[in-house]
Coordinates of C-alpha atoms and ligand atoms in Angstrom, one line a residue:
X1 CA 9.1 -3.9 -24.5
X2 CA 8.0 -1.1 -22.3
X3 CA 8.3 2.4 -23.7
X4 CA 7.2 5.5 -21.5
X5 CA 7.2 8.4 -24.1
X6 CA 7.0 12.0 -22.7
X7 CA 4.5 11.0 -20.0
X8 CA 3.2 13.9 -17.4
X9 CA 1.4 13.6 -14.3
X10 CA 0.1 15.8 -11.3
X11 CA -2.4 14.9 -8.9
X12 CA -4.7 18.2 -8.9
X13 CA -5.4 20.9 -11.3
X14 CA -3.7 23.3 -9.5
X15 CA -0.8 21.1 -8.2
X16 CA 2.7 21.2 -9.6
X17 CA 3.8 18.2 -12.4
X18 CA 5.0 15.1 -10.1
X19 CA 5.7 13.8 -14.0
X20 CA 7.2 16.4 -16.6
X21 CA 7.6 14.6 -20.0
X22 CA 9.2 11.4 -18.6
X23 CA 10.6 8.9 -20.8
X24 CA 12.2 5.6 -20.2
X25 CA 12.3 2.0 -22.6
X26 CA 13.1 -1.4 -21.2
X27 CA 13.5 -4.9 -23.2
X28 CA 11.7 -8.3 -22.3
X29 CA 13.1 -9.9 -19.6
X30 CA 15.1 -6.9 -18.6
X31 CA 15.2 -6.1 -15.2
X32 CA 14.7 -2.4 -14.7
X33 CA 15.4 -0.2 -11.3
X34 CA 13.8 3.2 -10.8
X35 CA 16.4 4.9 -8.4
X36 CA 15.6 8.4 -6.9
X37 CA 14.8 10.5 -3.4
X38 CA 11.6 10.2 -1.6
X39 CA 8.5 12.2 -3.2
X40 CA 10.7 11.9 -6.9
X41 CA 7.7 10.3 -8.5
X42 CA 8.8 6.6 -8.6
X43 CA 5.3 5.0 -7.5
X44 CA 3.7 7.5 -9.4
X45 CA 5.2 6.2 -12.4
X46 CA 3.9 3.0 -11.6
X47 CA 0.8 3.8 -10.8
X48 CA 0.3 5.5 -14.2
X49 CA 2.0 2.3 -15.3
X50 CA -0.5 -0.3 -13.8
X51 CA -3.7 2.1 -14.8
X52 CA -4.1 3.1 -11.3
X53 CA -3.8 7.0 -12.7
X54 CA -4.2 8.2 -15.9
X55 CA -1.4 9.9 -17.3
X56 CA -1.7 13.7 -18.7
X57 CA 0.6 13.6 -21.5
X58 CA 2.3 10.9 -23.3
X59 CA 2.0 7.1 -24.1
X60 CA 2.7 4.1 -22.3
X61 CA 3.0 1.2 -24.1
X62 CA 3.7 -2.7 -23.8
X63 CA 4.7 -4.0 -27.2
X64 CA 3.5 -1.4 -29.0
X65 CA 0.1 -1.3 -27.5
X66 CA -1.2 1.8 -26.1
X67 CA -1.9 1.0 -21.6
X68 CA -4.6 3.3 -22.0
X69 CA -6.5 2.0 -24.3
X70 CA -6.5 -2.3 -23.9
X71 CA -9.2 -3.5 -21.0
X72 CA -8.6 -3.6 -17.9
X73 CA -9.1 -7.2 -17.6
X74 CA -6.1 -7.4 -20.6
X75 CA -3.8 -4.6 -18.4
X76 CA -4.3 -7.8 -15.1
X77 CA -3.2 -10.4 -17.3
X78 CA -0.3 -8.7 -18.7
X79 CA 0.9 -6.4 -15.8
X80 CA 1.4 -7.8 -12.0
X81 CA 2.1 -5.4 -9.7
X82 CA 3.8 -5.9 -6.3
X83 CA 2.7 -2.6 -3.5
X84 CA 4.9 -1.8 -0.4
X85 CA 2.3 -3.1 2.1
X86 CA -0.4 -5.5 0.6
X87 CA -3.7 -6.9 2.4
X88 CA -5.5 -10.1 1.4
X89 CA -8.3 -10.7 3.3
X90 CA -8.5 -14.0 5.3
X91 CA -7.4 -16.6 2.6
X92 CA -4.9 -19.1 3.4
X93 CA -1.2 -18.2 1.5
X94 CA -2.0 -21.4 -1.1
X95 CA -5.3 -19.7 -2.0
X96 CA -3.5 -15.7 -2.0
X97 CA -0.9 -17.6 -4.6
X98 CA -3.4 -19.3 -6.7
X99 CA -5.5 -15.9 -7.0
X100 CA -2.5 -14.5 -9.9
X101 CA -3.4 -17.5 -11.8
X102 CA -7.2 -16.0 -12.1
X103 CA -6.1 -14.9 -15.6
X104 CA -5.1 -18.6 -16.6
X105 CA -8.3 -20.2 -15.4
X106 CA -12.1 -20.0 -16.7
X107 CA -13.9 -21.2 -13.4
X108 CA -12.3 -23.9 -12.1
X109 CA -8.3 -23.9 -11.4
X110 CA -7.0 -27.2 -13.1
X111 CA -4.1 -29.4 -12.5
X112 CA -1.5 -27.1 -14.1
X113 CA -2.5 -24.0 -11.8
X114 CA -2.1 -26.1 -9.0
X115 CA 1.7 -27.4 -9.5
X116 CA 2.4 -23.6 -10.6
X117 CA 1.8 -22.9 -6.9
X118 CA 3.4 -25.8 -5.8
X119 CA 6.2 -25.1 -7.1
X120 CA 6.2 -21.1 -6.2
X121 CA 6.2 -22.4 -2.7
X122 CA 8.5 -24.4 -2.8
X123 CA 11.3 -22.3 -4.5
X124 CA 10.9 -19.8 -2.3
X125 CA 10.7 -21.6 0.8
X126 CA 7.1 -21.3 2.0
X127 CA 5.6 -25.0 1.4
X128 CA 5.3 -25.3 5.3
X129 CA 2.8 -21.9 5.5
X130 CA 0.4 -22.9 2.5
X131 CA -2.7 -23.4 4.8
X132 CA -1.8 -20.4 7.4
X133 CA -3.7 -17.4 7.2
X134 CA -2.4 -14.4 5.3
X135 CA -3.7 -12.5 8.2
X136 CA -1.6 -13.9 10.8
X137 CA 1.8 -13.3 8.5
X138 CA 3.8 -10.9 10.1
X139 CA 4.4 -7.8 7.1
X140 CA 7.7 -9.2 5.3
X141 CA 5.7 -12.8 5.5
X142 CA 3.2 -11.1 3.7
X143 CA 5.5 -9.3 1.3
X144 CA 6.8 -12.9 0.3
X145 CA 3.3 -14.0 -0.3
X146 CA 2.3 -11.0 -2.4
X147 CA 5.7 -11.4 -4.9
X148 CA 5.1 -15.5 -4.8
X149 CA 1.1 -14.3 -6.2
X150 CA 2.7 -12.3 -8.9
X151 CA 5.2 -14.7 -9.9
X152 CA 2.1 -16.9 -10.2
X153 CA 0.4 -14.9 -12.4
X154 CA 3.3 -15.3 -15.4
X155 CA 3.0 -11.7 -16.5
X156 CA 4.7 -9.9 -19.0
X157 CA 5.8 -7.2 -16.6
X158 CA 6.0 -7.1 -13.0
X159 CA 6.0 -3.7 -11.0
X160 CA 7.5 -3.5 -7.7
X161 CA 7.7 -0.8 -5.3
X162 CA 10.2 -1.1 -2.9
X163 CA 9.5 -5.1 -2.8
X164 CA 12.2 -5.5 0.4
X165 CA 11.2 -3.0 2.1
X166 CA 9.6 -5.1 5.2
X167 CA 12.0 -8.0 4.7
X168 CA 15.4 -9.3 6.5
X169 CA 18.6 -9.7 4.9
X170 CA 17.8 -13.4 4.6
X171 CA 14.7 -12.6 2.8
X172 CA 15.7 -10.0 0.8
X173 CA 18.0 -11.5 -1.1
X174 CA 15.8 -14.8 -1.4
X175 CA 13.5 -12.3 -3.3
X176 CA 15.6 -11.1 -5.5
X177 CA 17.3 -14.1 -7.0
X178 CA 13.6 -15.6 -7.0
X179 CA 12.2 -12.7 -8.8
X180 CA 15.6 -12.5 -11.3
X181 CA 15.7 -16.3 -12.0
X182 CA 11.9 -15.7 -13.0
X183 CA 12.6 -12.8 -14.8
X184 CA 15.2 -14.5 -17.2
X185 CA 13.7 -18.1 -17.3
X186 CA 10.0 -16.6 -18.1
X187 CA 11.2 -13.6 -20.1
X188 CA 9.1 -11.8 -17.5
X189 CA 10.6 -7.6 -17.2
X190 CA 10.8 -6.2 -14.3
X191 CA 10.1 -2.3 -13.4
X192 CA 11.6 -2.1 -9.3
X193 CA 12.2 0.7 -7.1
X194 CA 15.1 -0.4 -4.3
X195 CA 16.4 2.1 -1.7
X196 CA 19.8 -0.3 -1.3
X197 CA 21.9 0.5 -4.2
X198 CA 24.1 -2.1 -4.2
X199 CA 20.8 -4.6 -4.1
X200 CA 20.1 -2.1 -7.2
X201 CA 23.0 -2.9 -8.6
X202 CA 22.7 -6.8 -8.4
X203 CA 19.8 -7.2 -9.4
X204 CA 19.3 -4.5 -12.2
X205 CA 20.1 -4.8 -15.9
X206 CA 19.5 -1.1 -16.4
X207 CA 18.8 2.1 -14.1
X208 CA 16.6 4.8 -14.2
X209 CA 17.5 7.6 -12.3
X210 CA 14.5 10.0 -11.7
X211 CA 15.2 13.9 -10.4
X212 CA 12.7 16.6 -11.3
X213 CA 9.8 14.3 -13.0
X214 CA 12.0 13.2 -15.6
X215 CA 14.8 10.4 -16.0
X216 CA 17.8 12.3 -15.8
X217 CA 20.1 9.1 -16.7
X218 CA 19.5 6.0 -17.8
X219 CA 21.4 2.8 -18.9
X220 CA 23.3 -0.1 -17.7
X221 CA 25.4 -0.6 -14.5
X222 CA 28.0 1.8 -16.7
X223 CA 25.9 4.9 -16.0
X224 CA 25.8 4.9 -12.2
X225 CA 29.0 6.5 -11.2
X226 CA 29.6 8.8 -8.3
X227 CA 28.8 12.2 -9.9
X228 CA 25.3 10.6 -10.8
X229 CA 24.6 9.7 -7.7
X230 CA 25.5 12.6 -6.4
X231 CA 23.6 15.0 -8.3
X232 CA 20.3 12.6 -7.8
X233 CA 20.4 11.7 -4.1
X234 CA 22.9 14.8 -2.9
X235 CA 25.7 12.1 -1.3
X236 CA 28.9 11.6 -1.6
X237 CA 29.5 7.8 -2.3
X238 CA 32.7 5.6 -3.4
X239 CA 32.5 3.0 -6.1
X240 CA 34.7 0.1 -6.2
X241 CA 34.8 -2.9 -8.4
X242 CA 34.7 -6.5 -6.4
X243 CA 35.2 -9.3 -8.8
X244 CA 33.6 -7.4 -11.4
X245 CA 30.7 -6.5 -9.7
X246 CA 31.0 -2.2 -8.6
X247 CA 30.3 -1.7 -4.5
X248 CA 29.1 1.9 -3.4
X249 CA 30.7 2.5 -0.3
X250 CA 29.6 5.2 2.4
X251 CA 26.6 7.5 1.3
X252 CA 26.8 10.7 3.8
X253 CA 24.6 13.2 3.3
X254 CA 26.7 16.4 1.7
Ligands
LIG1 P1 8.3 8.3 -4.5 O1 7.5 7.0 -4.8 O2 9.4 8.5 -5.4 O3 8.6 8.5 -3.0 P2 5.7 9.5 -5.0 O4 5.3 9.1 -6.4 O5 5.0 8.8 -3.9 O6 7.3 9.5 -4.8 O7 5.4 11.1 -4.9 C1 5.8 12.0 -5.8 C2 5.2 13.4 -5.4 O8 3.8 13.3 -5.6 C3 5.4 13.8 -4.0 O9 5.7 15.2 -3.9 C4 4.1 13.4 -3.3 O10 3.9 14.3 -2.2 C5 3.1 13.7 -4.4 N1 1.9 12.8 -4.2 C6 2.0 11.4 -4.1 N2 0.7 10.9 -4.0 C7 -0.1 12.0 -4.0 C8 -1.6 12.1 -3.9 N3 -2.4 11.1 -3.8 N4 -2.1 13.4 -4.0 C9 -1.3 14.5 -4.1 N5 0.1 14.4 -4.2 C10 0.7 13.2 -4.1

């Protein structure tokens, strides 16, 4: 499980809390979605998450043991973490995928790493670009490349910001079945932002809403109802239910 406990952040001594005493728990293999406006503190939250900053108050733990104080080697084994715009270097995309096996493998990658990738290609379509050049990817190939890398890592968490961001419609749902089917068959949680919040919706277990460097609600597709939305994002939405699955419809801006 991952447990955020009363965690604070800001960036500067004089600067205002981005993070005020935010708290949020999510299950293995639950797939979590931090919802909230731009500049609300979502990738700070991760970023204090994956180590990247140090938060000022508060624990973060994985099962029980405190982020802040396990390796950092121990935090890359356990924690993969997906950015909105990645760069690789020039490394062909078999060699980018193998890389989030590093943890698995003492020098040499063996036999196993190799049909881990094999098959990450595969399932998500990308067998035919395994000797291309990250480089030459255009930015949503890229994003593939970077979510197929930390599928191949088997982590116990994944964190991804905005993971569609760069991608078509095509793509973007390819990506989140992948990463869902991954998240349930591995036991592997997931901690997502997602602008779309029907995409949030499908692919989430539980929400996190964020306003004022705290999660204001949290819970399962029950909790996100119109007035919540509302008071996070300031829009007026409809929610229906399609075969039991809720649709928000328009989104104007009050
Ligand atoms: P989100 O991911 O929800 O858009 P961020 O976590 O990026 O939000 O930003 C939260 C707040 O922290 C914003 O007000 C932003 O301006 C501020 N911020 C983000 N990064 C930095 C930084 N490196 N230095 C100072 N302030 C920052």
């Amino acid at each position: 499980m991952l447990s955020c406990e009363n965690v604070s952040f800001r960036y500067t001594r004089s600067g205002n809390d981005v993070l005020r005493g935010l708290s949020l728990e999510l299950e293995q293999g639950q797939i979590g979605i931090v919802l909230g406006k731009n500049g609300s503190g979502k990738t700070t939250l991760f970023k204090n998450i994956l180590g990247i900053h140090d938060p000022k108050g508060g624990k973060i733990r994985l099962d029980g043991k405190n982020l802040q104080k396990i390796s950092r080697r121990e935090r890359a084994q356990r924690i993969a973490y997906v950015p909105q715009d990645i760069r690789f270097g020039d490394l062909s995309v078999f060699d980018s995928v193998l890389l989030g096996r590093i943890s698995h493998f003492g020098l040499q990658p063996s036999r196993e790493d190799y049909i881990a990738v094999e098959k990450i290609l595969m399932d998500m379509g990308l067998e035919s670009f395994a000797q291309r050049s990250v480089e030459a990817l255009s930015g949503g190939e890229r994003q593939k490349i970077a979510i197929a890398r930390a599928m191949a890592q088997e982590p116990q968490l994944m964190v991804f910001d905005e993971p569609t961001g760069n991608l078509d419609i095509a793509n973007e749902q390819l990506i989140i079945q992948e990463a869902k089917k991954l998240a349930k068959e591995k036991n592997i949680s997931i901690l997502s932002s997602l602008h779309d919040l029907n995409q949030a919706l499908y692919f989430g277990d539980k929400f996190f809403f964020l306003k004022d460097g705290v999660v204001k609600y949290a819970g399962g597709s029950e909790i996100v109802n119109e007035e919540v939305i509302r008071d996070v994002f300031d829009i007026d939405v409809r929610i229906v239910e399609i075969d039991g699955q809720k649709v928000i419809l328009g989104g104007y801006n009050k």
